[in-house]
Amino acid sequence: MTGPHTAPKIFEAFDHSSDPALRARHFGEWDRLREVEGSFGSSLNPDRTVWFLLRYADIHTALQDYELFSSSSVIPFTDEAHHWIPEEIDPPEHNKYRRILNPAFSPQVVAGMEGAIRVACADLIDGLTGAAGCDVIADFSRQFPTRIFMRIMGLPVERADELLEMVHNLMHTNPTDDPDGAIRGGAMMAIYGLLTEIFHSRRAAPHDDLMTTLVQAEVDGRPLSDDELRETGFLLYMAGLDTVAGAIGYVIKHLAENPDQQRAVRERPASIPAVVEEALRMYSIVTTSRVVTRDVEFAGCPMKAGDRIVVPTASANRDPAAFEDATTFDADRTVNRHIAFGAGPHRCLGSHLARAELRIALEEWHARVPRYRLDPDATITEHIGGVAGLDSLRVTWG
Amino acid sequence: MKIHIDTDLCSGHGRCYTIAPELFDADDVGYGVVKTPEVPDDLHDLARRAASNCPELAIRIDE
């Protein structure tokens, strides 16, 4: 649990979303950094040190210890004015908001949506098999969860492309491409505008959707304020439209590169839930952040109140100290305590939905497409930030 | 063998009732609850497996 005896290094300008080595090698680079550094700091922001924790044990402890590591901001390097709900609220306040949202994402509600999820998934895939191949990201992995999530939220499905573009600009723009933050800021304002419009319309005319649940909900005996509605809607929007999309990309890429495992999935659909768990572990997409609440030495790092920690779940879940043969994809492992959905009170609200979507995606994909492999002429690039994903994934059939 | 969930630690990952539905259940929003506190002999391994897959280490087993 404690770090190495040597003091952790401080890298002057390290930011995971723009670091060239991470962008080039991603999971392998987290592995290398964990092995070589264990923990390290970044002095990119002169006002604070941003500490990167890379070991499973440290990340797990940090995520559970919400008093030492506050969620009051999950953006490590810059100061942003938002206050996302429930992600950027600590217990006990957190539970007042989480309580409103939990029922919509319970395992029972997700089970009731299974049929609709499967139909949406099958429709999309059937549209792809006529050609010689497809871009898994643009044609499938971004489309599928988006359609489901928009329906749950009550977002206008006919505006799916516009909504996806807003998320893309917000989440996948790195500081190098957007030095003054204009692209990200513009996307955020556009999303807030759309959400406000829908909240107003649901107040006037309730629907059977989550946006209506939110305008009717109460905290401490009063309705949510307009600000609270926007902050909640925005968080759900980001979390729901971008995450499963990223996860599907990585697991399809893995199976395209490993034809034996691809065949096993096709021949034994019952193995898919275990494949999903192992893919969640090996290719975890979320890197979140916390605020240090008091001076402390943690993971060998001399932290000051106000510093930040960055915790890449990918690094935790590939730590050989926590998983046997950590970098081997083994769907048969019997102990898989991965924290792809986080740990502690902020455990991903949508995890039951995400697991169902991933399982159904793999079931329908392998029931409907022929053998597939990576298109040898295509280059694969990734975005790495709060949520990682492939920018494109060209596969060809056969 | 007895099994117990620490409700302060459980955050609703749902691994226990997915892996061992004979022993655990979901409450109405997905947090784990113990269904069979006294584990029958033939389910001891399953109970251990559920405990060892809990990301919060929230399941205690008293053998």
Short mmCIF file of C-alpha atoms in Angstrom, two decimals:
data_model
loop_
_atom_site.label_atom_id
_atom_site.label_comp_id
_atom_site.label_asym_id
_atom_site.label_seq_id
_atom_site.Cartn_x
_atom_site.Cartn_y
_atom_site.Cartn_z
CA MET A 1 0.00 0.00 0.00
CA THR A 2 2.78 2.42 0.79
CA GLY A 3 4.83 3.56 -2.13
CA PRO A 4 8.48 2.91 -2.95
CA HIS A 5 11.09 4.25 -0.56
CA THR A 6 12.28 6.78 -3.10
CA ALA A 7 10.13 9.88 -3.40
CA PRO A 8 7.71 9.79 -6.32
CA LYS A 9 8.84 11.71 -9.38
CA ILE A 10 7.20 14.92 -10.45
CA PHE A 11 6.72 15.27 -14.19
CA GLU A 12 6.55 18.86 -15.31
CA ALA A 13 3.85 18.83 -17.91
CA PHE A 14 2.20 15.44 -17.73
CA ASP A 15 -1.47 15.30 -18.69
CA HIS A 16 -2.81 11.83 -19.47
CA SER A 17 -5.19 13.10 -22.15
CA SER A 18 -2.37 14.51 -24.28
CA ASP A 19 0.67 12.43 -23.27
CA PRO A 20 2.13 11.09 -26.55
CA ALA A 21 3.20 7.73 -25.13
CA LEU A 22 -0.21 7.07 -23.61
CA ARG A 23 -1.94 8.06 -26.80
CA ALA A 24 0.32 5.71 -28.75
CA ARG A 25 0.35 2.69 -26.43
CA HIS A 26 -2.48 3.34 -23.98
CA PHE A 27 -2.97 0.24 -21.76
CA GLY A 28 0.63 -0.89 -22.22
CA GLU A 29 1.84 2.55 -21.20
CA TRP A 30 -0.25 2.53 -18.01
CA ASP A 31 1.35 -0.88 -17.29
CA ARG A 32 4.82 0.55 -17.80
CA LEU A 33 4.15 3.63 -15.68
CA ARG A 34 2.70 1.52 -12.87
CA GLU A 35 5.70 -0.79 -12.92
CA VAL A 36 8.34 1.94 -13.14
CA GLU A 37 6.77 4.74 -11.09
CA GLY A 38 3.95 3.22 -9.03
CA SER A 39 2.73 6.74 -8.32
CA PHE A 40 3.93 10.08 -9.65
CA GLY A 41 2.99 13.73 -9.68
CA SER A 42 2.38 16.29 -12.41
CA SER A 43 3.15 19.98 -11.90
CA LEU A 44 1.30 21.09 -15.03
CA ASN A 45 -0.95 23.30 -12.91
CA PRO A 46 1.33 25.54 -10.81
CA ASP A 47 -1.29 25.88 -8.07
CA ARG A 48 -1.46 22.20 -7.13
CA THR A 49 0.17 18.85 -7.68
CA VAL A 50 -1.88 16.29 -9.55
CA TRP A 51 -0.90 12.83 -8.26
CA PHE A 52 -1.33 9.80 -10.48
CA LEU A 53 -2.03 6.61 -8.51
CA LEU A 54 -1.49 3.50 -10.59
CA ARG A 55 -1.68 0.50 -8.24
CA TYR A 56 -4.93 -1.36 -7.64
CA ALA A 57 -4.61 -1.21 -3.85
CA ASP A 58 -4.03 2.56 -3.80
CA ILE A 59 -6.80 3.32 -6.29
CA HIS A 60 -9.25 1.04 -4.49
CA THR A 61 -8.52 2.61 -1.11
CA ALA A 62 -8.73 6.13 -2.55
CA LEU A 63 -12.09 5.53 -4.21
CA GLN A 64 -13.58 4.08 -1.04
CA ASP A 65 -12.19 6.83 1.21
CA TYR A 66 -14.51 9.67 0.22
CA GLU A 67 -13.56 11.72 3.30
CA LEU A 68 -9.88 11.91 2.42
CA PHE A 69 -10.52 12.12 -1.33
CA SER A 70 -13.51 14.29 -2.15
CA SER A 71 -15.46 14.16 -5.40
CA SER A 72 -16.07 17.93 -5.29
CA SER A 73 -14.21 18.16 -8.60
CA VAL A 74 -13.42 15.27 -10.93
CA ILE A 75 -11.47 17.50 -13.34
CA PRO A 76 -7.85 17.45 -12.14
CA PHE A 77 -5.94 20.14 -14.03
CA THR A 78 -8.31 23.05 -14.55
CA ASP A 79 -10.87 24.82 -12.40
CA GLU A 80 -14.29 24.46 -13.95
CA ALA A 81 -17.50 26.03 -12.80
CA HIS A 82 -19.68 22.93 -13.03
CA HIS A 83 -20.96 20.86 -10.16
CA TRP A 84 -22.07 17.60 -11.76
CA ILE A 85 -24.76 15.69 -9.90
CA PRO A 86 -24.38 13.13 -8.40
CA GLU A 87 -20.73 12.66 -9.48
CA GLU A 88 -19.30 15.79 -7.84
CA ILE A 89 -21.18 15.55 -4.53
CA ASP A 90 -19.85 13.74 -1.45
CA PRO A 91 -21.83 11.63 1.00
CA PRO A 92 -24.12 12.18 2.82
CA GLU A 93 -25.57 14.77 0.37
CA HIS A 94 -24.70 12.45 -2.52
CA ASN A 95 -27.25 9.88 -1.43
CA LYS A 96 -30.14 12.36 -1.67
CA TYR A 97 -29.55 12.67 -5.40
CA ARG A 98 -28.44 9.13 -6.04
CA ARG A 99 -31.69 7.91 -4.46
CA ILE A 100 -33.66 9.70 -7.19
CA LEU A 101 -31.67 8.07 -9.97
CA ASN A 102 -31.05 4.54 -8.65
CA PRO A 103 -34.51 3.11 -9.50
CA ALA A 104 -34.21 3.99 -13.20
CA PHE A 105 -31.00 1.93 -13.47
CA SER A 106 -31.82 -1.02 -11.19
CA PRO A 107 -31.13 -4.57 -12.40
CA GLN A 108 -34.88 -5.19 -12.47
CA VAL A 109 -35.59 -2.20 -14.72
CA VAL A 110 -32.69 -3.13 -16.99
CA ALA A 111 -34.02 -6.71 -17.24
CA GLY A 112 -37.36 -5.29 -18.35
CA MET A 113 -35.62 -3.41 -21.17
CA GLU A 114 -33.75 -6.46 -22.48
CA GLY A 115 -36.10 -7.02 -25.44
CA ALA A 116 -36.01 -3.40 -26.61
CA ILE A 117 -32.22 -3.27 -26.24
CA ARG A 118 -31.87 -6.45 -28.31
CA VAL A 119 -34.13 -5.18 -31.10
CA ALA A 120 -32.26 -1.86 -31.35
CA CYS A 121 -28.95 -3.73 -31.42
CA ALA A 122 -30.02 -6.30 -34.03
CA ASP A 123 -31.47 -3.59 -36.30
CA LEU A 124 -28.20 -1.71 -36.34
CA ILE A 125 -26.08 -4.78 -37.02
CA ASP A 126 -28.34 -6.06 -39.80
CA GLY A 127 -27.72 -2.77 -41.60
CA LEU A 128 -23.97 -3.45 -41.68
CA THR A 129 -23.55 -6.95 -43.05
CA GLY A 130 -24.30 -6.09 -46.69
CA ALA A 131 -20.97 -4.30 -47.23
CA ALA A 132 -17.46 -5.80 -47.04
CA GLY A 133 -16.97 -4.55 -43.49
CA CYS A 134 -17.68 -1.56 -41.31
CA ASP A 135 -16.31 0.97 -38.87
CA VAL A 136 -17.34 -0.60 -35.58
CA ILE A 137 -17.15 2.76 -33.81
CA ALA A 138 -19.06 5.04 -36.18
CA ASP A 139 -21.52 2.44 -37.43
CA PHE A 140 -22.23 0.47 -34.28
CA SER A 141 -20.61 1.19 -30.92
CA ARG A 142 -21.54 4.89 -30.83
CA GLN A 143 -25.00 4.33 -32.27
CA PHE A 144 -26.26 1.45 -30.16
CA PRO A 145 -25.96 2.64 -26.53
CA THR A 146 -26.91 6.13 -27.62
CA ARG A 147 -30.25 4.97 -28.92
CA ILE A 148 -31.05 3.10 -25.71
CA PHE A 149 -29.92 5.89 -23.44
CA MET A 150 -31.77 8.62 -25.30
CA ARG A 151 -34.95 6.62 -24.94
CA ILE A 152 -34.44 6.24 -21.16
CA MET A 153 -33.68 9.91 -20.75
CA GLY A 154 -36.38 11.13 -23.12
CA LEU A 155 -33.96 12.88 -25.46
CA PRO A 156 -35.12 13.42 -29.05
CA VAL A 157 -33.94 10.30 -30.91
CA GLU A 158 -34.21 12.08 -34.27
CA ARG A 159 -31.42 14.38 -33.10
CA ALA A 160 -29.06 11.52 -32.24
CA ASP A 161 -26.30 12.60 -34.64
CA GLU A 162 -26.26 16.15 -33.28
CA LEU A 163 -26.16 14.87 -29.69
CA LEU A 164 -23.32 12.48 -30.48
CA GLU A 165 -21.30 15.26 -32.04
CA MET A 166 -21.71 17.43 -28.95
CA VAL A 167 -20.45 14.59 -26.75
CA HIS A 168 -17.59 13.89 -29.11
CA ASN A 169 -16.45 17.53 -29.06
CA LEU A 170 -16.71 17.63 -25.29
CA MET A 171 -15.08 14.36 -24.38
CA HIS A 172 -12.59 13.62 -27.11
CA THR A 173 -11.02 17.02 -27.63
CA ASN A 174 -7.62 17.10 -25.98
CA PRO A 175 -5.90 20.26 -24.73
CA THR A 176 -3.47 20.31 -27.68
CA ASP A 177 -6.28 20.57 -30.22
CA ASP A 178 -8.34 22.99 -28.13
CA PRO A 179 -5.86 25.25 -26.32
CA ASP A 180 -8.34 27.90 -25.20
CA GLY A 181 -11.09 25.35 -24.46
CA ALA A 182 -13.44 26.92 -27.01
CA ILE A 183 -14.51 23.60 -28.56
CA ARG A 184 -15.23 21.94 -25.23
CA GLY A 185 -16.88 25.04 -23.79
CA GLY A 186 -19.12 25.43 -26.83
CA ALA A 187 -20.20 21.80 -26.66
CA MET A 188 -20.98 22.10 -22.96
CA MET A 189 -23.13 25.18 -23.54
CA ALA A 190 -24.97 23.47 -26.38
CA ILE A 191 -25.74 20.45 -24.19
CA TYR A 192 -26.90 22.62 -21.28
CA GLY A 193 -29.17 24.51 -23.71
CA LEU A 194 -30.76 21.36 -25.05
CA LEU A 195 -31.31 19.92 -21.57
CA THR A 196 -32.92 23.13 -20.32
CA GLU A 197 -35.27 23.10 -23.29
CA ILE A 198 -36.36 19.51 -22.52
CA PHE A 199 -36.76 20.10 -18.78
CA HIS A 200 -39.09 23.02 -19.52
CA SER A 201 -41.17 20.93 -21.88
CA ARG A 202 -41.42 18.02 -19.36
CA ARG A 203 -42.57 20.38 -16.64
CA ALA A 204 -45.40 21.48 -18.89
CA ALA A 205 -46.18 17.99 -20.23
CA PRO A 206 -44.81 14.99 -18.29
CA HIS A 207 -43.63 11.91 -20.21
CA ASP A 208 -42.63 8.45 -19.06
CA ASP A 209 -38.90 9.19 -19.02
CA LEU A 210 -36.01 10.11 -16.74
CA MET A 211 -36.16 13.82 -17.60
CA THR A 212 -39.72 13.83 -16.21
CA THR A 213 -38.61 11.88 -13.11
CA LEU A 214 -36.03 14.60 -12.50
CA VAL A 215 -38.40 17.56 -12.82
CA GLN A 216 -40.82 15.82 -10.44
CA ALA A 217 -38.15 14.75 -7.91
CA GLU A 218 -37.60 16.33 -4.51
CA VAL A 219 -34.53 16.84 -2.36
CA ASP A 220 -35.02 17.97 1.26
CA GLY A 221 -38.73 18.47 0.51
CA ARG A 222 -38.22 20.83 -2.46
CA PRO A 223 -37.99 20.29 -6.20
CA LEU A 224 -34.58 20.34 -7.87
CA SER A 225 -33.50 23.81 -8.95
CA ASP A 226 -32.88 24.58 -12.61
CA ASP A 227 -29.14 24.44 -11.92
CA GLU A 228 -29.43 21.05 -10.25
CA LEU A 229 -31.50 19.70 -13.13
CA ARG A 230 -28.92 20.87 -15.65
CA GLU A 231 -26.00 19.44 -13.68
CA THR A 232 -27.75 16.10 -13.30
CA GLY A 233 -28.90 15.92 -16.90
CA PHE A 234 -25.46 16.83 -18.14
CA LEU A 235 -23.71 14.17 -16.09
CA LEU A 236 -26.14 11.48 -17.24
CA TYR A 237 -25.74 12.63 -20.81
CA MET A 238 -21.96 12.26 -20.75
CA ALA A 239 -21.99 9.04 -18.80
CA GLY A 240 -24.64 7.43 -20.95
CA LEU A 241 -23.53 8.34 -24.43
CA ASP A 242 -19.82 7.76 -24.39
CA THR A 243 -18.92 4.89 -22.12
CA VAL A 244 -20.46 1.71 -23.50
CA ALA A 245 -19.45 3.03 -26.93
CA GLY A 246 -15.81 2.97 -25.83
CA ALA A 247 -16.06 -0.43 -24.16
CA ILE A 248 -17.64 -2.12 -27.20
CA GLY A 249 -14.83 -0.82 -29.39
CA TYR A 250 -12.14 -2.40 -27.23
CA VAL A 251 -13.77 -5.81 -26.90
CA ILE A 252 -14.53 -6.09 -30.62
CA LYS A 253 -10.95 -5.07 -31.39
CA HIS A 254 -9.67 -7.73 -29.01
CA LEU A 255 -11.82 -10.43 -30.62
CA ALA A 256 -10.85 -9.27 -34.14
CA GLU A 257 -7.19 -9.73 -33.17
CA ASN A 258 -7.78 -13.09 -31.46
CA PRO A 259 -9.66 -15.32 -33.90
CA ASP A 260 -9.68 -18.33 -31.55
CA GLN A 261 -11.43 -16.33 -28.86
CA GLN A 262 -13.77 -14.87 -31.48
CA ARG A 263 -14.73 -18.38 -32.57
CA ALA A 264 -15.27 -19.45 -28.95
CA VAL A 265 -17.64 -16.53 -28.40
CA ARG A 266 -19.58 -17.42 -31.53
CA GLU A 267 -19.78 -21.10 -30.68
CA ARG A 268 -20.51 -20.63 -26.99
CA PRO A 269 -22.72 -17.57 -26.43
CA ALA A 270 -23.12 -18.68 -22.80
CA SER A 271 -19.49 -17.63 -22.27
CA ILE A 272 -20.28 -14.01 -23.18
CA PRO A 273 -20.98 -12.65 -19.66
CA ALA A 274 -17.52 -13.83 -18.56
CA VAL A 275 -15.96 -12.32 -21.71
CA VAL A 276 -17.67 -9.04 -20.87
CA GLU A 277 -16.22 -9.07 -17.32
CA GLU A 278 -12.75 -9.81 -18.59
CA ALA A 279 -12.98 -7.10 -21.25
CA LEU A 280 -14.14 -4.63 -18.60
CA ARG A 281 -11.04 -5.55 -16.58
CA MET A 282 -8.45 -5.58 -19.37
CA TYR A 283 -9.73 -2.52 -21.20
CA SER A 284 -11.17 -0.25 -18.51
CA ILE A 285 -12.00 3.11 -20.01
CA VAL A 286 -12.58 5.48 -17.08
CA THR A 287 -9.91 7.66 -15.48
CA THR A 288 -11.47 9.74 -12.75
CA SER A 289 -10.10 12.22 -10.26
CA ARG A 290 -10.57 13.36 -6.65
CA VAL A 291 -9.64 16.35 -4.48
CA VAL A 292 -7.26 15.77 -1.55
CA THR A 293 -9.01 17.16 1.56
CA ARG A 294 -6.07 17.34 4.01
CA ASP A 295 -2.29 17.08 4.03
CA VAL A 296 -1.41 13.40 3.96
CA GLU A 297 1.18 10.96 2.72
CA PHE A 298 -0.60 8.44 0.54
CA ALA A 299 0.86 5.89 -1.87
CA GLY A 300 4.25 7.41 -1.07
CA CYS A 301 3.13 10.85 -2.25
CA PRO A 302 3.40 13.93 0.00
CA MET A 303 -0.07 15.30 -0.74
CA LYS A 304 -1.35 18.73 0.28
CA ALA A 305 -4.97 19.70 0.80
CA GLY A 306 -6.26 20.92 -2.56
CA ASP A 307 -4.00 18.64 -4.60
CA ARG A 308 -5.73 16.18 -6.90
CA ILE A 309 -5.40 12.48 -7.51
CA VAL A 310 -5.98 10.87 -10.88
CA VAL A 311 -7.00 7.20 -10.78
CA PRO A 312 -6.97 5.28 -14.07
CA THR A 313 -9.14 2.19 -13.58
CA ALA A 314 -7.23 0.62 -16.50
CA SER A 315 -4.05 0.72 -14.46
CA ALA A 316 -5.73 -0.69 -11.34
CA ASN A 317 -7.32 -3.56 -13.20
CA ARG A 318 -4.12 -4.66 -14.95
CA ASP A 319 -2.00 -4.61 -11.80
CA PRO A 320 -0.19 -7.96 -11.38
CA ALA A 321 -0.30 -7.44 -7.61
CA ALA A 322 -4.09 -7.77 -7.76
CA PHE A 323 -4.70 -10.13 -10.72
CA GLU A 324 -2.95 -13.31 -11.77
CA ASP A 325 -1.57 -13.05 -15.31
CA ALA A 326 -2.92 -9.53 -15.31
CA THR A 327 -2.19 -8.76 -18.95
CA THR A 328 -3.62 -12.05 -20.24
CA PHE A 329 -7.24 -12.02 -21.42
CA ASP A 330 -8.67 -14.96 -19.50
CA ALA A 331 -12.44 -15.15 -19.49
CA ASP A 332 -12.25 -18.23 -17.26
CA ARG A 333 -10.64 -16.47 -14.31
CA THR A 334 -12.69 -17.19 -11.19
CA VAL A 335 -11.57 -14.15 -9.20
CA ASN A 336 -12.17 -10.91 -11.01
CA ARG A 337 -12.54 -8.08 -8.55
CA HIS A 338 -12.11 -5.39 -11.20
CA ILE A 339 -13.18 -1.84 -10.52
CA ALA A 340 -14.04 -0.81 -14.08
CA PHE A 341 -17.21 0.74 -12.63
CA GLY A 342 -15.30 2.36 -9.79
CA ALA A 343 -15.58 1.55 -6.10
CA GLY A 344 -17.16 3.27 -3.14
CA PRO A 345 -20.35 5.32 -3.09
CA HIS A 346 -19.92 6.62 -6.65
CA ARG A 347 -20.01 3.15 -8.24
CA CYS A 348 -21.22 3.72 -11.81
CA LEU A 349 -24.96 4.28 -11.66
CA GLY A 350 -25.37 2.72 -15.10
CA SER A 351 -23.29 -0.41 -14.49
CA HIS A 352 -26.23 -2.83 -14.70
CA LEU A 353 -27.37 -1.23 -17.96
CA ALA A 354 -23.81 -1.18 -19.31
CA ARG A 355 -23.27 -4.87 -18.56
CA ALA A 356 -26.55 -5.77 -20.26
CA GLU A 357 -25.72 -3.65 -23.31
CA LEU A 358 -22.25 -5.15 -23.63
CA ARG A 359 -23.58 -8.70 -23.30
CA ILE A 360 -26.37 -8.12 -25.82
CA ALA A 361 -23.99 -6.35 -28.20
CA LEU A 362 -21.64 -9.35 -28.22
CA GLU A 363 -24.52 -11.84 -28.50
CA GLU A 364 -26.20 -10.10 -31.43
CA TRP A 365 -22.93 -9.15 -33.13
CA HIS A 366 -21.66 -12.73 -33.19
CA ALA A 367 -25.03 -14.15 -34.15
CA ARG A 368 -25.26 -11.80 -37.14
CA VAL A 369 -21.86 -10.92 -38.59
CA PRO A 370 -19.50 -13.39 -40.29
CA ARG A 371 -15.91 -13.83 -39.13
CA TYR A 372 -14.24 -10.45 -38.91
CA ARG A 373 -10.71 -9.09 -38.68
CA LEU A 374 -9.01 -5.71 -38.49
CA ASP A 375 -8.78 -3.89 -41.81
CA PRO A 376 -5.00 -4.03 -42.50
CA ASP A 377 -5.11 -0.67 -44.32
CA ALA A 378 -6.67 1.25 -41.45
CA THR A 379 -4.75 2.93 -38.64
CA ILE A 380 -6.28 2.87 -35.19
CA THR A 381 -6.04 5.96 -32.99
CA GLU A 382 -7.40 6.46 -29.50
CA HIS A 383 -8.57 9.25 -27.26
CA ILE A 384 -7.60 9.09 -23.61
CA GLY A 385 -9.08 11.33 -20.96
CA GLY A 386 -11.90 10.91 -18.49
CA VAL A 387 -13.28 8.24 -20.80
CA ALA A 388 -11.05 6.45 -23.31
CA GLY A 389 -12.07 4.96 -26.63
CA LEU A 390 -11.01 4.18 -30.17
CA ASP A 391 -11.57 6.92 -32.74
CA SER A 392 -12.39 4.34 -35.39
CA LEU A 393 -12.16 0.57 -35.82
CA ARG A 394 -12.36 -0.68 -39.41
CA VAL A 395 -13.08 -4.40 -39.68
CA THR A 396 -13.63 -6.53 -42.76
CA TRP A 397 -15.75 -9.67 -42.93
CA GLY A 398 -14.21 -13.01 -43.72
CA MET B 1 -20.84 -21.28 7.08
CA LYS B 2 -22.50 -17.88 7.45
CA ILE B 3 -22.41 -14.98 5.01
CA HIS B 4 -22.90 -11.32 5.76
CA ILE B 5 -22.89 -8.14 3.64
CA ASP B 6 -21.45 -4.95 5.11
CA THR B 7 -24.06 -2.48 3.91
CA ASP B 8 -21.72 0.46 4.51
CA LEU B 9 -19.33 -0.98 1.95
CA CYS B 10 -21.76 -2.50 -0.56
CA SER B 11 -22.24 -0.05 -3.41
CA GLY B 12 -24.41 -2.21 -5.62
CA HIS B 13 -22.01 -3.75 -8.15
CA GLY B 14 -24.26 -6.80 -8.18
CA ARG B 15 -21.51 -9.38 -8.53
CA CYS B 16 -22.74 -11.49 -5.58
CA TYR B 17 -26.27 -12.07 -6.80
CA THR B 18 -25.07 -12.57 -10.38
CA ILE B 19 -22.49 -15.21 -9.40
CA ALA B 20 -24.46 -16.83 -6.57
CA PRO B 21 -28.19 -16.19 -7.01
CA GLU B 22 -28.85 -19.08 -4.61
CA LEU B 23 -27.24 -17.10 -1.80
CA PHE B 24 -27.71 -13.43 -2.63
CA ASP B 25 -30.43 -11.23 -4.05
CA ALA B 26 -30.72 -7.65 -5.27
CA ASP B 27 -32.76 -5.15 -3.29
CA ASP B 28 -35.12 -3.00 -5.32
CA VAL B 29 -32.35 -0.73 -6.63
CA GLY B 30 -29.56 -3.29 -6.98
CA TYR B 31 -27.70 -3.40 -3.68
CA GLY B 32 -26.85 -6.91 -2.51
CA VAL B 33 -28.84 -8.66 0.22
CA VAL B 34 -28.19 -12.05 1.76
CA LYS B 35 -30.86 -14.55 0.80
CA THR B 36 -29.46 -17.63 2.55
CA PRO B 37 -27.48 -16.53 5.64
CA GLU B 38 -26.69 -20.13 6.62
CA VAL B 39 -24.88 -21.54 3.58
CA PRO B 40 -25.56 -25.23 2.79
CA ASP B 41 -22.44 -27.42 2.49
CA ASP B 42 -22.67 -27.82 -1.26
CA LEU B 43 -22.62 -24.03 -1.80
CA HIS B 44 -19.55 -23.16 0.27
CA ASP B 45 -17.33 -22.79 -2.80
CA LEU B 46 -19.91 -20.61 -4.48
CA ALA B 47 -20.11 -18.36 -1.42
CA ARG B 48 -16.32 -18.00 -1.39
CA ARG B 49 -16.35 -17.20 -5.09
CA ALA B 50 -19.00 -14.50 -4.63
CA ALA B 51 -17.01 -12.98 -1.77
CA SER B 52 -13.77 -13.01 -3.75
CA ASN B 53 -15.44 -11.19 -6.66
CA CYS B 54 -16.92 -8.36 -4.60
CA PRO B 55 -15.10 -5.18 -5.67
CA GLU B 56 -15.85 -3.54 -2.31
CA LEU B 57 -14.75 -6.50 -0.16
CA ALA B 58 -18.17 -6.14 1.47
CA ILE B 59 -18.94 -9.85 1.96
CA ARG B 60 -17.80 -11.51 5.17
CA ILE B 61 -17.74 -15.27 5.51
CA ASP B 62 -17.75 -16.94 8.92
CA GLU B 63 -16.71 -20.57 8.46
#
